[in-house]
CSV table of C-alpha atoms in Angstrom, one decimal:
chain,number,residue,atom,x,y,z
A,1,UNK,CA,77.8,111.5,87.8
A,2,UNK,CA,80.5,114.2,87.9
A,3,UNK,CA,79.7,117.9,87.6
A,4,UNK,CA,82.9,119.8,87.1
A,5,UNK,CA,81.2,123.1,87.5
A,6,UNK,CA,79.7,122.0,90.9
A,7,UNK,CA,83.2,121.0,92.2
A,8,UNK,CA,84.7,124.3,91.0
A,9,UNK,CA,81.9,126.2,92.7
A,10,UNK,CA,82.4,124.3,96.0
A,11,UNK,CA,86.2,124.9,96.0
A,12,UNK,CA,86.0,128.6,94.9
A,13,UNK,CA,83.1,129.3,97.3
A,14,UNK,CA,85.0,127.9,100.3
A,15,UNK,CA,88.1,130.0,99.5
A,16,UNK,CA,86.1,133.2,98.9
A,17,UNK,CA,84.3,132.7,102.1
A,18,UNK,CA,87.6,132.2,104.0
A,19,UNK,CA,86.6,128.7,105.1
A,20,UNK,CA,89.8,127.2,103.6
A,21,UNK,CA,93.1,128.8,102.4
A,22,UNK,CA,94.1,126.3,99.7
A,23,UNK,CA,93.3,122.9,98.4
A,24,UNK,CA,94.2,120.2,95.9
A,25,UNK,CA,91.3,118.1,94.7
A,26,UNK,CA,91.5,115.0,92.5
A,27,UNK,CA,88.8,112.7,91.3
A,28,UNK,CA,89.2,109.4,89.4
A,29,UNK,CA,86.5,107.3,87.8
A,30,UNK,CA,87.2,103.7,86.7
A,31,UNK,CA,91.0,104.4,87.0
A,32,UNK,CA,91.0,107.6,84.9
A,33,UNK,CA,91.7,111.0,86.5
A,34,UNK,CA,88.6,113.0,85.5
A,35,UNK,CA,89.1,116.1,87.7
A,36,UNK,CA,92.2,117.8,89.1
A,37,UNK,CA,92.3,121.2,90.6
A,38,UNK,CA,94.6,123.3,92.8
A,39,UNK,CA,93.3,126.5,94.2
A,40,UNK,CA,94.0,129.1,96.8
A,41,UNK,CA,97.3,129.5,98.6
A,42,UNK,CA,100.0,127.1,99.9
A,43,UNK,CA,101.2,130.1,101.9
A,44,UNK,CA,98.8,133.0,102.1
A,45,UNK,CA,101.2,135.4,103.8
A,46,UNK,CA,103.9,134.8,101.2
A,47,UNK,CA,101.4,134.8,98.3
A,48,UNK,CA,102.5,131.3,97.3
A,49,UNK,CA,99.8,129.7,95.2
A,50,UNK,CA,98.7,126.1,95.8
A,51,UNK,CA,100.1,123.6,93.2
A,52,UNK,CA,99.1,120.0,92.6
A,53,UNK,CA,102.6,118.8,93.5
A,54,UNK,CA,102.6,120.6,96.9
A,55,UNK,CA,103.6,118.4,99.9
A,56,UNK,CA,101.2,118.3,102.8
A,57,UNK,CA,101.5,117.1,106.4
A,58,UNK,CA,99.1,114.1,106.0
A,59,UNK,CA,98.2,113.6,109.7
A,60,UNK,CA,95.8,110.6,109.9
A,61,UNK,CA,95.9,109.8,106.2
A,62,UNK,CA,99.1,108.1,107.5
A,63,UNK,CA,97.0,105.5,109.3
A,64,UNK,CA,95.7,104.1,106.0
A,65,UNK,CA,99.1,103.8,104.5
A,66,UNK,CA,100.7,102.2,107.5
A,67,UNK,CA,97.8,99.8,107.9
A,68,UNK,CA,98.4,98.6,104.3
A,69,UNK,CA,102.1,98.0,105.2
A,70,UNK,CA,100.9,95.9,108.2
A,71,UNK,CA,98.6,93.9,106.0
A,72,UNK,CA,101.4,93.1,103.6
A,73,UNK,CA,103.4,91.6,106.5
A,74,UNK,CA,100.3,89.6,107.4
A,75,UNK,CA,100.2,88.3,103.8
A,76,UNK,CA,103.9,87.4,104.1
A,77,UNK,CA,103.3,85.4,107.3
A,78,UNK,CA,105.6,87.7,109.4
A,79,UNK,CA,102.6,88.9,111.5
A,80,UNK,CA,99.1,87.7,112.4
A,81,UNK,CA,96.1,89.9,113.0
A,82,UNK,CA,95.5,87.7,116.1
A,83,UNK,CA,99.0,88.0,117.6
A,84,UNK,CA,99.0,89.6,121.0
A,85,UNK,CA,100.8,92.9,121.0
A,86,UNK,CA,102.7,91.7,124.1
A,87,UNK,CA,104.2,88.9,122.0
A,88,UNK,CA,106.1,91.6,120.1
A,89,UNK,CA,106.2,94.3,122.7
A,90,UNK,CA,106.4,92.5,126.1
A,91,UNK,CA,106.7,95.9,127.8
A,92,UNK,CA,103.3,97.1,126.5
A,93,UNK,CA,100.6,95.8,128.9
A,94,UNK,CA,98.2,98.6,129.8
A,95,UNK,CA,95.9,98.0,132.7
A,96,UNK,CA,92.2,97.2,132.1
A,97,UNK,CA,89.1,97.4,134.3
A,98,UNK,CA,89.5,96.3,137.9
A,99,UNK,CA,93.3,96.2,137.6
A,100,UNK,CA,93.4,93.4,135.0
A,101,UNK,CA,96.1,93.2,132.3
A,102,UNK,CA,94.1,92.1,129.3
A,103,UNK,CA,95.8,91.1,126.0
A,104,UNK,CA,95.4,93.4,123.0
A,105,UNK,CA,95.6,91.9,119.5
A,106,UNK,CA,97.1,93.4,116.3
A,107,UNK,CA,93.5,93.3,114.9
A,108,UNK,CA,92.3,95.4,117.8
A,109,UNK,CA,95.0,98.0,117.4
A,110,UNK,CA,94.1,98.4,113.7
A,111,UNK,CA,90.3,98.6,114.2
A,112,UNK,CA,90.5,100.9,117.2
A,113,UNK,CA,88.9,98.4,119.5
A,114,UNK,CA,91.9,98.0,121.8
A,115,UNK,CA,90.7,100.3,124.6
A,116,UNK,CA,93.5,102.8,123.9
A,117,UNK,CA,92.5,106.4,123.3
A,118,UNK,CA,93.8,109.8,122.3
A,119,UNK,CA,94.5,112.6,124.8
A,120,UNK,CA,91.9,114.8,123.1
A,121,UNK,CA,89.2,112.1,123.6
A,122,UNK,CA,89.7,111.8,127.3
A,123,UNK,CA,88.1,113.7,130.2
A,124,UNK,CA,89.9,116.7,131.6
A,125,UNK,CA,90.7,114.8,134.8
A,126,UNK,CA,92.0,111.7,132.9
A,127,UNK,CA,95.6,110.5,133.5
A,128,UNK,CA,96.0,111.0,129.7
A,129,UNK,CA,96.0,114.7,130.4
A,130,UNK,CA,99.1,114.6,132.7
A,131,UNK,CA,101.1,111.8,131.1
A,132,UNK,CA,103.0,114.1,128.7
A,133,UNK,CA,101.8,111.9,125.8
A,134,UNK,CA,102.1,112.8,122.1
A,135,UNK,CA,99.1,112.2,119.9
A,136,UNK,CA,101.5,112.1,116.9
A,137,UNK,CA,100.8,115.7,115.8
A,138,UNK,CA,102.9,117.2,118.6
A,139,UNK,CA,105.8,116.0,120.8
A,140,UNK,CA,108.9,117.3,119.1
A,141,UNK,CA,111.4,115.5,121.3
A,142,UNK,CA,109.7,112.2,122.3
A,143,UNK,CA,111.2,108.9,121.1
A,144,UNK,CA,108.8,106.1,120.2
A,145,UNK,CA,110.0,104.1,123.2
A,146,UNK,CA,109.2,107.0,125.5
A,147,UNK,CA,105.8,107.6,124.1
A,148,UNK,CA,104.9,103.9,124.2
A,149,UNK,CA,106.1,103.7,127.8
A,150,UNK,CA,103.8,106.6,128.7
A,151,UNK,CA,100.9,105.1,126.9
A,152,UNK,CA,101.4,101.7,128.4
A,153,UNK,CA,101.2,103.2,131.9
A,154,UNK,CA,97.7,104.6,131.2
A,155,UNK,CA,94.5,102.6,131.9
A,156,UNK,CA,92.4,101.3,129.0
A,157,UNK,CA,89.1,103.0,128.3
A,158,UNK,CA,87.4,99.6,128.0
A,159,UNK,CA,88.2,95.9,127.8
A,160,UNK,CA,89.8,95.2,124.4
A,161,UNK,CA,87.3,94.0,121.8
A,162,UNK,CA,84.2,95.3,123.7
A,163,UNK,CA,83.8,98.8,122.2
A,164,UNK,CA,85.4,101.3,119.7
A,165,UNK,CA,87.4,104.5,120.2
A,166,UNK,CA,89.7,106.3,117.9
A,167,UNK,CA,93.2,105.9,119.3
A,168,UNK,CA,96.9,105.8,119.2
A,169,UNK,CA,96.7,102.2,118.1
A,170,UNK,CA,98.4,102.8,114.8
A,171,UNK,CA,101.4,104.4,116.6
A,172,UNK,CA,101.6,101.2,118.7
A,173,UNK,CA,101.3,99.2,115.4
A,174,UNK,CA,104.3,101.1,114.1
A,175,UNK,CA,106.3,100.0,117.1
A,176,UNK,CA,105.2,96.4,116.5
A,177,UNK,CA,106.2,96.5,112.8
A,178,UNK,CA,109.7,97.8,113.7
A,179,UNK,CA,110.0,94.8,116.2
A,180,UNK,CA,108.7,92.3,113.6
A,181,UNK,CA,111.1,93.4,110.9
A,182,UNK,CA,114.0,94.9,112.8
A,183,UNK,CA,113.8,97.9,110.5
A,184,UNK,CA,112.7,101.5,110.8
A,185,UNK,CA,109.0,102.2,110.2
A,186,UNK,CA,110.0,104.7,107.4
A,187,UNK,CA,111.9,101.9,105.6
A,188,UNK,CA,109.1,99.4,106.1
A,189,UNK,CA,106.4,101.7,104.6
A,190,UNK,CA,108.7,102.7,101.7
A,191,UNK,CA,109.6,99.1,100.8
A,192,UNK,CA,106.1,97.7,101.1
A,193,UNK,CA,103.9,100.5,99.9
A,194,UNK,CA,105.2,103.9,98.7
A,195,UNK,CA,108.1,102.8,96.6
A,196,UNK,CA,106.2,100.0,94.7
A,197,UNK,CA,103.4,102.5,93.9
A,198,UNK,CA,105.8,105.3,92.9
A,199,UNK,CA,104.6,107.5,95.7
A,200,UNK,CA,107.9,109.4,95.6
A,201,UNK,CA,106.9,112.3,97.8
A,202,UNK,CA,105.3,110.3,100.6
A,203,UNK,CA,107.5,109.8,103.6
A,204,UNK,CA,108.0,110.4,107.3
A,205,UNK,CA,110.3,113.5,107.3
A,206,UNK,CA,110.8,116.6,105.3
A,207,UNK,CA,114.2,117.3,104.0
A,208,UNK,CA,116.1,120.2,105.6
A,209,UNK,CA,114.9,123.4,104.0
A,210,UNK,CA,112.1,121.7,102.1
A,211,UNK,CA,108.9,123.8,101.7
A,212,UNK,CA,105.7,122.2,102.9
A,213,UNK,CA,102.3,123.6,102.6
A,214,UNK,CA,101.6,126.0,105.4
A,215,UNK,CA,98.8,124.8,107.7
A,216,UNK,CA,96.0,127.0,109.0
A,217,UNK,CA,93.5,126.7,111.8
A,218,UNK,CA,89.8,127.6,111.5
A,219,UNK,CA,89.2,131.2,112.6
A,220,UNK,CA,87.3,134.4,112.1
A,221,UNK,CA,87.4,136.5,110.0
A,222,UNK,CA,89.8,134.1,108.3
A,223,UNK,CA,91.8,131.0,109.2
A,224,UNK,CA,94.9,131.7,111.3
A,225,UNK,CA,98.5,130.5,110.5
A,226,UNK,CA,99.5,127.5,112.7
A,227,UNK,CA,102.5,127.7,114.9
A,228,UNK,CA,104.0,125.0,117.2
A,229,UNK,CA,101.5,124.8,120.1
A,230,UNK,CA,98.4,125.7,118.1
A,231,UNK,CA,95.3,124.2,119.7
A,232,UNK,CA,92.0,123.4,118.1
A,233,UNK,CA,89.0,122.1,120.0
A,234,UNK,CA,86.8,119.4,118.6
A,235,UNK,CA,83.1,119.9,118.4
A,236,UNK,CA,80.7,117.8,120.5
A,237,UNK,CA,79.7,115.9,117.4
A,238,UNK,CA,83.3,115.2,116.4
A,239,UNK,CA,84.0,113.9,119.9
A,240,UNK,CA,80.8,111.7,119.8
A,241,UNK,CA,81.9,110.2,116.5
A,242,UNK,CA,85.6,109.6,117.4
A,243,UNK,CA,84.9,108.6,120.9
A,244,UNK,CA,82.7,105.6,119.9
A,245,UNK,CA,79.6,104.2,121.6
A,246,UNK,CA,80.8,105.2,125.1
A,247,UNK,CA,81.1,108.8,123.9
A,248,UNK,CA,77.3,109.0,123.2
A,249,UNK,CA,76.4,108.7,126.8
A,250,UNK,CA,75.2,111.7,128.7
A,251,UNK,CA,77.8,114.4,129.5
A,252,UNK,CA,80.7,112.6,127.9
A,253,UNK,CA,81.3,115.3,125.3
A,254,UNK,CA,80.9,118.0,127.9
A,255,UNK,CA,83.6,116.4,130.1
A,256,UNK,CA,86.1,115.6,127.4
A,257,UNK,CA,89.0,117.9,126.8
A,258,UNK,CA,88.7,117.9,123.0
A,259,UNK,CA,91.9,119.9,122.5
A,260,UNK,CA,94.1,118.8,119.5
A,261,UNK,CA,97.6,120.1,119.7
A,262,UNK,CA,99.6,120.8,116.6
A,263,UNK,CA,103.3,121.2,116.1
A,264,UNK,CA,103.9,121.8,112.3
A,265,UNK,CA,107.7,121.8,112.8
A,266,UNK,CA,107.5,118.1,113.8
A,267,UNK,CA,107.7,117.2,110.1
A,268,UNK,CA,111.3,118.4,110.2
A,269,UNK,CA,112.3,117.1,113.6
A,270,UNK,CA,115.1,114.5,113.7
A,271,UNK,CA,114.2,113.8,117.3
A,272,UNK,CA,110.4,113.1,117.0
A,273,UNK,CA,109.4,109.5,116.5
A,274,UNK,CA,107.9,108.3,113.2
A,275,UNK,CA,104.2,108.3,114.1
A,276,UNK,CA,102.4,105.6,112.2
A,277,UNK,CA,99.1,107.3,113.0
A,278,UNK,CA,99.9,110.9,112.0
A,279,UNK,CA,103.5,111.4,111.0
A,280,UNK,CA,103.7,111.2,107.2
A,281,UNK,CA,103.9,113.9,104.5
A,282,UNK,CA,102.9,113.6,100.9
A,283,UNK,CA,101.0,114.9,97.9
A,284,UNK,CA,97.5,114.5,96.6
A,285,UNK,CA,98.6,112.6,93.5
A,286,UNK,CA,100.6,110.1,95.7
A,287,UNK,CA,97.5,109.6,97.9
A,288,UNK,CA,95.4,109.0,94.7
A,289,UNK,CA,98.0,106.4,93.6
A,290,UNK,CA,97.6,104.5,96.8
A,291,UNK,CA,93.8,104.6,96.9
A,292,UNK,CA,93.4,103.7,93.3
A,293,UNK,CA,95.6,100.7,93.9
A,294,UNK,CA,93.4,99.6,96.7
A,295,UNK,CA,90.2,100.3,94.7
A,296,UNK,CA,91.5,98.2,91.8
A,297,UNK,CA,92.4,95.2,93.9
A,298,UNK,CA,95.7,95.9,95.6
A,299,UNK,CA,98.3,95.3,92.8
A,300,UNK,CA,101.3,95.6,93.2
A,301,UNK,CA,101.3,95.9,97.0
A,302,UNK,CA,98.5,93.6,98.2
A,303,UNK,CA,96.4,90.6,97.2
A,304,UNK,CA,92.8,91.2,96.2
A,305,UNK,CA,91.5,89.0,99.2
A,306,UNK,CA,93.5,91.2,101.6
A,307,UNK,CA,91.9,94.3,100.1
A,308,UNK,CA,88.5,92.8,100.5
A,309,UNK,CA,89.3,92.2,104.2
A,310,UNK,CA,90.6,95.7,104.7
A,311,UNK,CA,87.6,97.4,103.1
A,312,UNK,CA,84.9,95.4,105.0
A,313,UNK,CA,83.4,96.5,108.3
A,314,UNK,CA,85.4,94.7,111.1
A,315,UNK,CA,83.7,96.1,114.1
A,316,UNK,CA,80.0,95.2,114.0
A,317,UNK,CA,76.9,97.4,114.1
A,318,UNK,CA,76.5,100.5,116.1
A,319,UNK,CA,80.0,102.0,116.0
A,320,UNK,CA,79.0,105.0,113.9
A,321,UNK,CA,82.6,106.0,113.3
A,322,UNK,CA,81.5,108.7,110.9
A,323,UNK,CA,77.8,108.8,111.7
A,324,UNK,CA,74.9,106.5,111.0
A,325,UNK,CA,75.8,103.4,108.9
A,326,UNK,CA,79.6,103.8,109.3
A,327,UNK,CA,81.7,101.0,110.8
A,328,UNK,CA,85.5,100.5,110.5
A,329,UNK,CA,87.8,98.3,108.5
A,330,UNK,CA,91.6,98.2,108.5
A,331,UNK,CA,92.7,101.8,107.9
A,332,UNK,CA,89.4,103.6,107.3
A,333,UNK,CA,85.7,103.9,108.1
A,334,UNK,CA,83.4,101.7,106.0
A,335,UNK,CA,79.8,102.4,105.1
A,336,UNK,CA,77.9,99.3,105.9
A,337,UNK,CA,74.5,100.3,104.7
A,338,UNK,CA,72.7,103.0,102.7
A,339,UNK,CA,71.9,106.1,104.7
A,340,UNK,CA,70.1,109.4,104.0
A,341,UNK,CA,73.1,111.2,105.4
A,342,UNK,CA,75.3,110.6,102.3
A,343,UNK,CA,75.0,109.8,98.6
A,344,UNK,CA,77.8,107.3,98.9
A,345,UNK,CA,77.1,103.7,98.2
A,346,UNK,CA,77.4,100.9,100.8
A,347,UNK,CA,81.0,99.6,100.7
A,348,UNK,CA,82.4,103.1,100.5
A,349,UNK,CA,85.5,103.6,102.7
A,350,UNK,CA,86.9,106.9,103.7
A,351,UNK,CA,89.1,108.7,106.2
A,352,UNK,CA,91.1,112.0,106.5
A,353,UNK,CA,93.7,113.9,108.4
A,354,UNK,CA,93.4,116.6,111.1
A,355,UNK,CA,95.5,119.2,109.1
A,356,UNK,CA,92.5,119.5,106.7
A,357,UNK,CA,92.2,116.4,104.5
A,358,UNK,CA,89.6,113.9,103.5
A,359,UNK,CA,89.3,111.1,100.9
A,360,UNK,CA,86.8,108.4,100.0
A,361,UNK,CA,86.6,105.5,97.7
A,362,UNK,CA,83.2,104.3,96.4
A,363,UNK,CA,83.9,100.9,94.8
A,364,UNK,CA,80.3,100.5,93.4
A,365,UNK,CA,80.8,103.7,91.4
A,366,UNK,CA,84.5,103.0,90.7
A,367,UNK,CA,85.2,106.4,92.2
A,368,UNK,CA,88.1,107.8,94.2
A,369,UNK,CA,88.1,111.4,95.6
A,370,UNK,CA,91.1,113.0,97.3
A,371,UNK,CA,90.9,116.5,98.9
A,372,UNK,CA,94.0,117.8,100.6
A,373,UNK,CA,93.6,121.2,102.1
A,374,UNK,CA,95.7,123.3,104.5
A,375,UNK,CA,92.8,124.3,106.8
A,376,UNK,CA,91.9,122.4,110.0
A,377,UNK,CA,89.3,121.2,110.7
A,378,UNK,CA,87.2,122.6,107.9
A,379,UNK,CA,88.9,120.6,105.2
A,380,UNK,CA,88.5,117.4,107.2
A,381,UNK,CA,85.0,117.4,108.6
A,382,UNK,CA,83.5,120.9,107.9
A,383,UNK,CA,80.9,121.9,105.4
A,384,UNK,CA,83.6,122.0,102.7
A,385,UNK,CA,84.1,118.2,103.0
A,386,UNK,CA,80.5,117.4,102.8
A,387,UNK,CA,79.7,119.9,100.0
A,388,UNK,CA,82.5,118.5,97.9
A,389,UNK,CA,81.3,115.0,98.4
A,390,UNK,CA,77.8,115.9,97.4
A,391,UNK,CA,79.0,117.8,94.4
A,392,UNK,CA,80.8,114.7,93.1
A,393,UNK,CA,77.5,112.8,93.0
A,394,UNK,CA,75.4,115.7,91.7
A,395,UNK,CA,74.7,116.3,88.0
């Protein structure tokens, strides 16, 4: 299955073509690490080479880890997927269509069927654009309570459970978990997921003076170094995928803002809230430990039946969260049927992070692939990501 030369060619070609600045790529097969490569620069301007132990801002890779922590609490009986969010957060009751106040369940938060959204997936004239809301990648001074209050004041995009849209639901889930346990989200995730798996570098805040991988934004003739306030605009196809079925109607992508705002220094901020959806930092090897635990049945963090639930499509047909055939489980997109668009087998689950990351697990092939780069959005959803995937299956 695995062509090492093909993987090398994809990585080196992307760096030479100035598509990505640096990357760490790991591949495991049947629990054995069969490919590991660091390439390019962790900091291009300083000439610092990428290393396998470099620490990245994980962005939405965080969602998968926090979702696993939530499922552990479900196993323990502390939380139910069918609990209403308002049971734990009485103050969180966004308005629905026609002024209603529909209930949102934990399950709907985790599967992005709650009716919540992201600022960058809403039209330019949407209340989301003037609410001062953080999408978890920005907002250096907002507390969790402040951001939740602003989000709760915004109207839902649809009645909960009737459609799908990528959202701030996992940030709300983080607020629920803190209420359930009475503990900080950072401690919850550490106790239930990262510490049992030995993910020693995966956490919510960098230490003072700690060096993280420098992030870059797509650009010509080469990617540009990110600063606080860097903005990247999603393509129409990205908006259509993340926006869900309602995003594929005429003119939706044209009307949507699509601007993702980055604040790299957020990873060091003692004032910014711990974003369950985008706030973690960590390494490629830690991410591999987590995904390999899920692939092999969940031990020591989850029961096998919980993992089966997490990795099954929970949202029905037609969602197309990553294109044709893709639904959504708890923490990732799930491939429900074979499609010509990908060599991955049905049952594959995958996700990524806006700073330039992607991963997938193909249970049929006993395969886990982790690719953390420092270049957005090329490393997440550009030609690098698809070429790397195809190279894994070629040969």
